Short mmCIF file of N, CA, C and O in Angstrom, two decimals:
data_model
loop_
_atom_site.label_atom_id
_atom_site.label_comp_id
_atom_site.label_asym_id
_atom_site.label_seq_id
_atom_site.Cartn_x
_atom_site.Cartn_y
_atom_site.Cartn_z
N UNK A 56 77.60 -20.53 -21.70
CA UNK A 56 77.25 -19.23 -22.10
C UNK A 56 76.71 -19.20 -23.63
O UNK A 56 77.57 -19.62 -24.52
N UNK A 57 75.41 -18.76 -23.67
CA UNK A 57 74.91 -18.97 -25.07
C UNK A 57 75.29 -17.62 -25.83
O UNK A 57 75.21 -17.60 -27.27
N UNK A 58 75.44 -16.50 -25.33
CA UNK A 58 75.78 -15.36 -26.15
C UNK A 58 77.33 -15.23 -26.37
O UNK A 58 78.14 -15.63 -25.54
N UNK A 59 77.74 -14.73 -27.50
CA UNK A 59 79.15 -14.50 -27.85
C UNK A 59 79.40 -12.91 -27.48
O UNK A 59 78.73 -12.03 -27.58
N UNK A 60 80.75 -13.03 -26.87
CA UNK A 60 81.36 -11.54 -26.62
C UNK A 60 82.82 -11.54 -26.85
O UNK A 60 83.31 -12.75 -27.07
N UNK A 61 83.34 -10.42 -27.14
CA UNK A 61 84.72 -10.29 -27.48
C UNK A 61 85.40 -9.51 -26.39
O UNK A 61 85.25 -8.52 -25.99
N UNK A 62 86.41 -10.34 -25.85
CA UNK A 62 87.29 -9.73 -24.89
C UNK A 62 88.23 -8.75 -25.55
O UNK A 62 88.79 -9.07 -26.50
N UNK A 63 88.46 -7.58 -24.99
CA UNK A 63 89.42 -6.68 -25.47
C UNK A 63 90.86 -7.29 -24.97
O UNK A 63 91.39 -6.79 -23.94
N UNK A 64 91.42 -8.09 -25.80
CA UNK A 64 92.88 -8.58 -25.41
C UNK A 64 93.93 -7.79 -25.81
O UNK A 64 93.96 -7.11 -26.86
N UNK A 65 94.66 -7.54 -24.91
CA UNK A 65 96.03 -6.75 -25.00
C UNK A 65 97.08 -7.67 -25.50
O UNK A 65 97.17 -8.68 -25.19
N UNK A 66 97.68 -7.20 -26.68
CA UNK A 66 98.67 -7.96 -27.37
C UNK A 66 99.85 -8.35 -26.55
O UNK A 66 100.64 -9.19 -26.83
N UNK A 67 100.00 -7.62 -25.30
CA UNK A 67 101.10 -7.96 -24.54
C UNK A 67 100.86 -9.02 -23.34
O UNK A 67 101.66 -9.36 -22.61
N UNK A 68 99.66 -9.42 -23.32
CA UNK A 68 99.21 -10.40 -22.50
C UNK A 68 99.60 -11.78 -22.72
O UNK A 68 99.91 -12.10 -23.87
N UNK A 69 100.15 -12.67 -21.76
CA UNK A 69 100.55 -13.86 -21.89
C UNK A 69 99.40 -14.78 -21.88
O UNK A 69 98.26 -14.24 -21.59
N UNK A 70 99.57 -16.05 -22.26
CA UNK A 70 98.25 -16.93 -22.40
C UNK A 70 97.74 -17.14 -20.88
O UNK A 70 96.68 -17.15 -20.83
N UNK A 71 98.68 -17.12 -19.88
CA UNK A 71 98.23 -17.17 -18.54
C UNK A 71 97.28 -15.98 -18.00
O UNK A 71 96.31 -16.09 -17.52
N UNK A 72 97.70 -14.73 -18.71
CA UNK A 72 96.96 -13.55 -18.42
C UNK A 72 95.56 -13.65 -19.10
O UNK A 72 94.56 -13.31 -18.39
N UNK A 73 95.35 -14.29 -20.12
CA UNK A 73 94.30 -14.16 -20.85
C UNK A 73 93.32 -15.25 -20.25
O UNK A 73 92.19 -15.06 -20.01
N UNK A 74 93.91 -16.36 -19.78
CA UNK A 74 93.15 -17.38 -19.01
C UNK A 74 92.66 -16.67 -17.69
O UNK A 74 91.44 -16.99 -17.29
N UNK A 75 93.36 -15.82 -17.02
CA UNK A 75 92.89 -15.27 -15.84
C UNK A 75 91.72 -14.23 -15.97
O UNK A 75 90.62 -14.34 -15.25
N UNK A 76 91.84 -13.52 -16.98
CA UNK A 76 90.73 -12.52 -17.43
C UNK A 76 89.60 -13.39 -17.88
O UNK A 76 88.28 -13.03 -17.44
N UNK A 77 89.64 -14.33 -18.75
CA UNK A 77 88.63 -15.28 -19.09
C UNK A 77 87.92 -15.93 -17.85
O UNK A 77 86.57 -16.11 -17.95
N UNK A 78 88.62 -16.34 -16.98
CA UNK A 78 88.02 -17.13 -15.75
C UNK A 78 87.36 -16.00 -15.02
O UNK A 78 86.15 -16.42 -14.54
N UNK A 79 87.55 -14.81 -14.74
CA UNK A 79 86.84 -13.78 -14.22
C UNK A 79 85.61 -13.66 -15.05
O UNK A 79 84.39 -13.53 -14.33
N UNK A 80 85.60 -13.42 -16.28
CA UNK A 80 84.48 -13.19 -17.05
C UNK A 80 83.47 -14.33 -16.82
O UNK A 80 82.24 -14.13 -16.63
N UNK A 81 83.96 -15.40 -16.99
CA UNK A 81 83.07 -16.64 -16.86
C UNK A 81 82.45 -16.64 -15.50
O UNK A 81 81.20 -16.95 -15.33
N UNK A 82 83.07 -16.41 -14.43
CA UNK A 82 82.61 -16.38 -13.06
C UNK A 82 81.64 -15.14 -12.94
O UNK A 82 80.61 -15.44 -12.34
N UNK A 83 81.98 -14.07 -13.45
CA UNK A 83 80.78 -12.91 -13.36
C UNK A 83 79.52 -13.29 -14.01
O UNK A 83 78.44 -13.25 -13.54
N UNK A 84 79.70 -14.01 -15.32
CA UNK A 84 78.39 -14.37 -15.99
C UNK A 84 77.72 -15.59 -15.09
O UNK A 84 76.41 -15.52 -15.04
N UNK A 85 78.46 -16.61 -14.55
CA UNK A 85 77.89 -17.61 -13.93
C UNK A 85 77.21 -17.08 -12.61
O UNK A 85 76.14 -17.62 -12.15
N UNK A 86 77.57 -15.84 -11.96
CA UNK A 86 76.86 -15.44 -10.90
C UNK A 86 75.29 -15.09 -11.39
O UNK A 86 74.53 -15.53 -10.32
N UNK A 87 75.14 -14.76 -12.42
CA UNK A 87 73.85 -14.49 -12.72
C UNK A 87 73.03 -15.65 -13.45
O UNK A 87 71.71 -15.52 -13.73
N UNK A 88 73.79 -16.74 -13.63
CA UNK A 88 73.04 -17.85 -14.16
C UNK A 88 72.96 -19.10 -13.16
O UNK A 88 71.92 -19.52 -12.99
N UNK A 89 74.02 -19.45 -12.37
CA UNK A 89 73.95 -20.37 -11.45
C UNK A 89 74.48 -20.09 -10.03
O UNK A 89 74.17 -20.91 -9.11
N UNK A 90 75.15 -19.02 -10.09
CA UNK A 90 75.87 -18.71 -8.73
C UNK A 90 77.26 -19.16 -8.69
O UNK A 90 77.54 -20.14 -9.47
N UNK A 91 78.02 -18.54 -7.95
CA UNK A 91 79.50 -18.75 -7.77
C UNK A 91 79.91 -18.73 -6.32
O UNK A 91 79.45 -17.77 -5.61
N UNK A 92 80.82 -19.64 -5.97
CA UNK A 92 81.37 -19.48 -4.77
C UNK A 92 82.16 -18.17 -4.49
O UNK A 92 82.71 -17.63 -5.31
N UNK A 93 81.75 -17.45 -3.43
CA UNK A 93 82.23 -16.10 -3.12
C UNK A 93 83.78 -16.08 -3.25
O UNK A 93 84.46 -15.34 -3.84
N UNK A 94 84.42 -17.12 -2.60
CA UNK A 94 85.93 -17.24 -2.46
C UNK A 94 86.55 -17.29 -3.95
O UNK A 94 87.49 -16.73 -4.13
N UNK A 95 85.97 -18.18 -4.61
CA UNK A 95 86.25 -18.25 -5.96
C UNK A 95 86.26 -17.00 -6.89
O UNK A 95 87.21 -16.49 -7.62
N UNK A 96 85.20 -16.38 -6.87
CA UNK A 96 84.92 -15.11 -7.54
C UNK A 96 86.08 -13.89 -7.14
O UNK A 96 86.65 -13.35 -7.84
N UNK A 97 86.22 -13.90 -5.63
CA UNK A 97 87.16 -12.89 -5.12
C UNK A 97 88.53 -13.25 -5.53
O UNK A 97 89.38 -12.44 -5.82
N UNK A 98 88.94 -14.54 -5.50
CA UNK A 98 90.32 -15.04 -6.08
C UNK A 98 90.43 -14.61 -7.48
O UNK A 98 91.38 -14.13 -7.80
N UNK A 99 89.57 -14.81 -8.39
CA UNK A 99 89.65 -14.59 -9.73
C UNK A 99 89.64 -13.07 -9.96
O UNK A 99 90.37 -12.65 -10.85
N UNK A 100 88.96 -12.22 -9.20
CA UNK A 100 89.01 -10.81 -9.19
C UNK A 100 90.41 -10.18 -9.07
O UNK A 100 91.00 -9.41 -9.71
N UNK A 101 90.96 -10.87 -8.06
CA UNK A 101 92.32 -10.54 -7.72
C UNK A 101 93.38 -10.95 -8.68
O UNK A 101 94.29 -10.06 -9.14
N UNK A 102 93.18 -12.10 -9.27
CA UNK A 102 94.11 -12.35 -10.59
C UNK A 102 93.89 -11.24 -11.59
O UNK A 102 94.79 -10.90 -12.31
N UNK A 103 92.58 -10.92 -11.90
CA UNK A 103 92.32 -9.89 -13.08
C UNK A 103 92.94 -8.63 -12.54
O UNK A 103 93.62 -8.03 -13.54
N UNK A 104 92.92 -8.28 -11.29
CA UNK A 104 93.78 -6.99 -10.89
C UNK A 104 95.23 -7.13 -11.29
O UNK A 104 95.86 -6.10 -11.28
N UNK A 105 95.68 -8.32 -11.06
CA UNK A 105 97.10 -8.56 -11.30
C UNK A 105 97.57 -8.24 -12.72
O UNK A 105 98.58 -7.67 -13.02
N UNK A 106 96.53 -8.72 -13.66
CA UNK A 106 96.81 -8.55 -15.00
C UNK A 106 96.52 -7.16 -15.40
O UNK A 106 97.31 -6.43 -16.32
N UNK A 107 95.48 -6.32 -14.78
CA UNK A 107 95.29 -5.04 -15.14
C UNK A 107 95.30 -4.17 -13.88
O UNK A 107 94.43 -3.99 -13.17
N UNK A 108 96.55 -3.87 -13.42
CA UNK A 108 96.73 -3.18 -12.16
C UNK A 108 96.14 -1.83 -12.08
O UNK A 108 95.85 -1.29 -11.06
N UNK A 109 96.02 -1.14 -13.26
CA UNK A 109 95.59 0.26 -13.25
C UNK A 109 94.14 0.31 -13.27
O UNK A 109 93.43 -0.35 -13.96
N UNK A 110 93.58 1.14 -12.21
CA UNK A 110 92.12 1.23 -12.20
C UNK A 110 91.41 1.70 -13.47
O UNK A 110 90.33 1.24 -13.92
N UNK A 111 92.27 2.51 -14.29
CA UNK A 111 91.61 2.98 -15.57
C UNK A 111 91.50 1.92 -16.51
O UNK A 111 90.50 1.86 -17.21
N UNK A 112 92.34 0.97 -16.50
CA UNK A 112 92.30 -0.16 -17.40
C UNK A 112 91.20 -1.22 -16.89
O UNK A 112 90.28 -1.68 -17.81
N UNK A 113 91.00 -1.34 -15.73
CA UNK A 113 89.97 -2.15 -15.17
C UNK A 113 88.72 -1.50 -15.50
O UNK A 113 87.67 -2.27 -15.82
N UNK A 114 88.38 -0.20 -15.32
CA UNK A 114 87.17 0.44 -15.53
C UNK A 114 86.84 0.35 -17.13
O UNK A 114 85.75 0.18 -17.44
N UNK A 115 87.86 0.62 -17.90
CA UNK A 115 87.64 0.53 -19.32
C UNK A 115 87.19 -0.93 -19.67
O UNK A 115 86.37 -1.16 -20.58
N UNK A 116 87.93 -1.98 -19.24
CA UNK A 116 87.61 -3.33 -19.44
C UNK A 116 86.07 -3.67 -18.96
O UNK A 116 85.29 -4.28 -19.78
N UNK A 117 85.82 -3.13 -17.66
CA UNK A 117 84.46 -3.35 -17.28
C UNK A 117 83.30 -2.56 -18.08
O UNK A 117 82.26 -3.07 -18.38
N UNK A 118 83.67 -1.40 -18.53
CA UNK A 118 82.73 -0.68 -19.26
C UNK A 118 82.36 -1.60 -20.71
O UNK A 118 81.21 -1.57 -21.04
N UNK A 119 83.53 -2.06 -21.37
CA UNK A 119 83.32 -2.83 -22.49
C UNK A 119 82.63 -4.13 -22.30
O UNK A 119 81.68 -4.47 -22.99
N UNK A 120 82.80 -4.81 -21.11
CA UNK A 120 82.17 -6.01 -20.68
C UNK A 120 80.76 -5.57 -20.42
O UNK A 120 79.88 -6.61 -20.95
N UNK A 121 80.40 -4.61 -19.65
CA UNK A 121 78.99 -4.40 -19.44
C UNK A 121 78.28 -4.05 -20.77
O UNK A 121 77.02 -4.48 -20.82
N UNK A 122 78.86 -3.28 -21.54
CA UNK A 122 78.21 -2.97 -22.84
C UNK A 122 77.79 -4.21 -23.59
O UNK A 122 76.69 -4.29 -24.19
N UNK A 123 78.56 -5.09 -23.53
CA UNK A 123 78.48 -6.48 -24.31
C UNK A 123 77.49 -7.53 -23.69
O UNK A 123 76.77 -8.07 -24.18
N UNK A 124 77.57 -7.52 -22.36
CA UNK A 124 76.93 -8.59 -21.60
C UNK A 124 75.70 -7.96 -20.74
O UNK A 124 74.84 -8.81 -20.29
N UNK A 125 75.75 -6.78 -20.38
CA UNK A 125 74.76 -6.23 -19.48
C UNK A 125 75.05 -6.41 -18.01
O UNK A 125 74.22 -5.99 -17.07
N UNK A 126 76.24 -7.06 -17.76
CA UNK A 126 76.69 -7.15 -16.43
C UNK A 126 78.03 -6.50 -16.17
O UNK A 126 78.97 -6.58 -17.05
N UNK A 127 78.13 -5.81 -14.91
CA UNK A 127 79.27 -5.20 -14.57
C UNK A 127 80.08 -5.94 -13.64
O UNK A 127 79.72 -6.54 -12.74
N UNK A 128 81.39 -6.00 -13.91
CA UNK A 128 82.38 -6.66 -13.04
C UNK A 128 82.35 -6.03 -11.57
O UNK A 128 82.23 -6.69 -10.65
N UNK A 129 82.42 -4.64 -11.66
CA UNK A 129 82.58 -3.90 -10.53
C UNK A 129 81.29 -4.06 -9.53
O UNK A 129 81.29 -4.47 -8.42
N UNK A 130 80.08 -4.04 -10.11
CA UNK A 130 78.90 -4.19 -9.33
C UNK A 130 78.78 -5.65 -8.79
O UNK A 130 78.19 -5.96 -7.67
N UNK A 131 79.25 -6.56 -9.65
CA UNK A 131 79.33 -8.02 -9.23
C UNK A 131 80.17 -8.30 -8.12
O UNK A 131 79.78 -8.99 -6.94
N UNK A 132 81.24 -7.50 -8.10
CA UNK A 132 82.28 -7.64 -6.91
C UNK A 132 81.56 -7.10 -5.61
O UNK A 132 81.73 -7.62 -4.60
N UNK A 133 80.98 -5.88 -5.78
CA UNK A 133 80.41 -5.29 -4.73
C UNK A 133 79.32 -6.16 -4.17
O UNK A 133 79.24 -6.11 -2.85
N UNK A 134 78.48 -6.74 -4.98
CA UNK A 134 77.43 -7.69 -4.59
C UNK A 134 78.19 -8.86 -3.69
O UNK A 134 77.69 -9.19 -2.57
N UNK A 135 79.31 -9.40 -4.07
CA UNK A 135 79.90 -10.49 -3.39
C UNK A 135 80.54 -9.91 -2.01
O UNK A 135 80.43 -10.59 -1.19
N UNK A 136 81.09 -8.82 -2.04
CA UNK A 136 81.73 -8.25 -0.92
C UNK A 136 80.56 -7.91 0.13
O UNK A 136 81.00 -7.93 1.30
N UNK A 137 79.40 -7.77 -0.38
CA UNK A 137 78.39 -7.30 0.65
C UNK A 137 77.48 -8.46 1.22
O UNK A 137 76.52 -8.18 1.96
N UNK A 138 77.87 -9.64 0.73
CA UNK A 138 77.02 -10.85 1.09
C UNK A 138 77.76 -11.59 2.16
O UNK A 138 79.02 -11.58 2.16
N UNK A 139 77.12 -12.21 3.08
CA UNK A 139 77.60 -12.90 4.12
C UNK A 139 77.58 -14.58 3.68
O UNK A 139 78.02 -15.38 4.29
N UNK A 140 76.89 -14.75 2.56
CA UNK A 140 76.65 -16.09 2.16
C UNK A 140 77.99 -16.71 1.29
O UNK A 140 78.82 -15.82 0.96
N UNK A 141 77.99 -17.96 1.41
CA UNK A 141 79.37 -18.43 0.56
C UNK A 141 79.15 -18.56 -0.91
O UNK A 141 80.14 -18.53 -1.65
N UNK A 142 77.87 -18.33 -1.34
CA UNK A 142 77.52 -18.32 -2.88
C UNK A 142 77.00 -17.04 -3.11
O UNK A 142 76.06 -16.71 -2.60
N UNK A 143 77.52 -16.55 -4.31
CA UNK A 143 77.03 -15.29 -4.78
C UNK A 143 76.09 -15.51 -6.00
O UNK A 143 76.50 -16.29 -6.97
N UNK A 144 74.90 -14.99 -5.82
CA UNK A 144 73.97 -14.95 -7.04
C UNK A 144 73.41 -13.62 -7.39
O UNK A 144 73.08 -12.91 -6.38
N UNK A 145 73.25 -13.54 -8.59
CA UNK A 145 72.56 -12.18 -8.98
C UNK A 145 71.27 -12.23 -9.52
O UNK A 145 70.62 -13.17 -9.64
#
């Protein structure tokens, strides 16, 4: 990833939580660069939802992420859920 972005890290997150969030962010960005296996992307999204169970938190994180990168987690997941292919590409 050539661009820098700042993840809105919660001070209460564990290292494992930060890794889960970072993994999803990397996968979402990879969808638009090289493509990602659908199963991997959806697994990482579920882990993201474990860290941020409240929809309001998810939406706020996605809004900040989209503002910084131009890519929406929500729209990327909808793209993945709507494809029958094994690999998701944006």
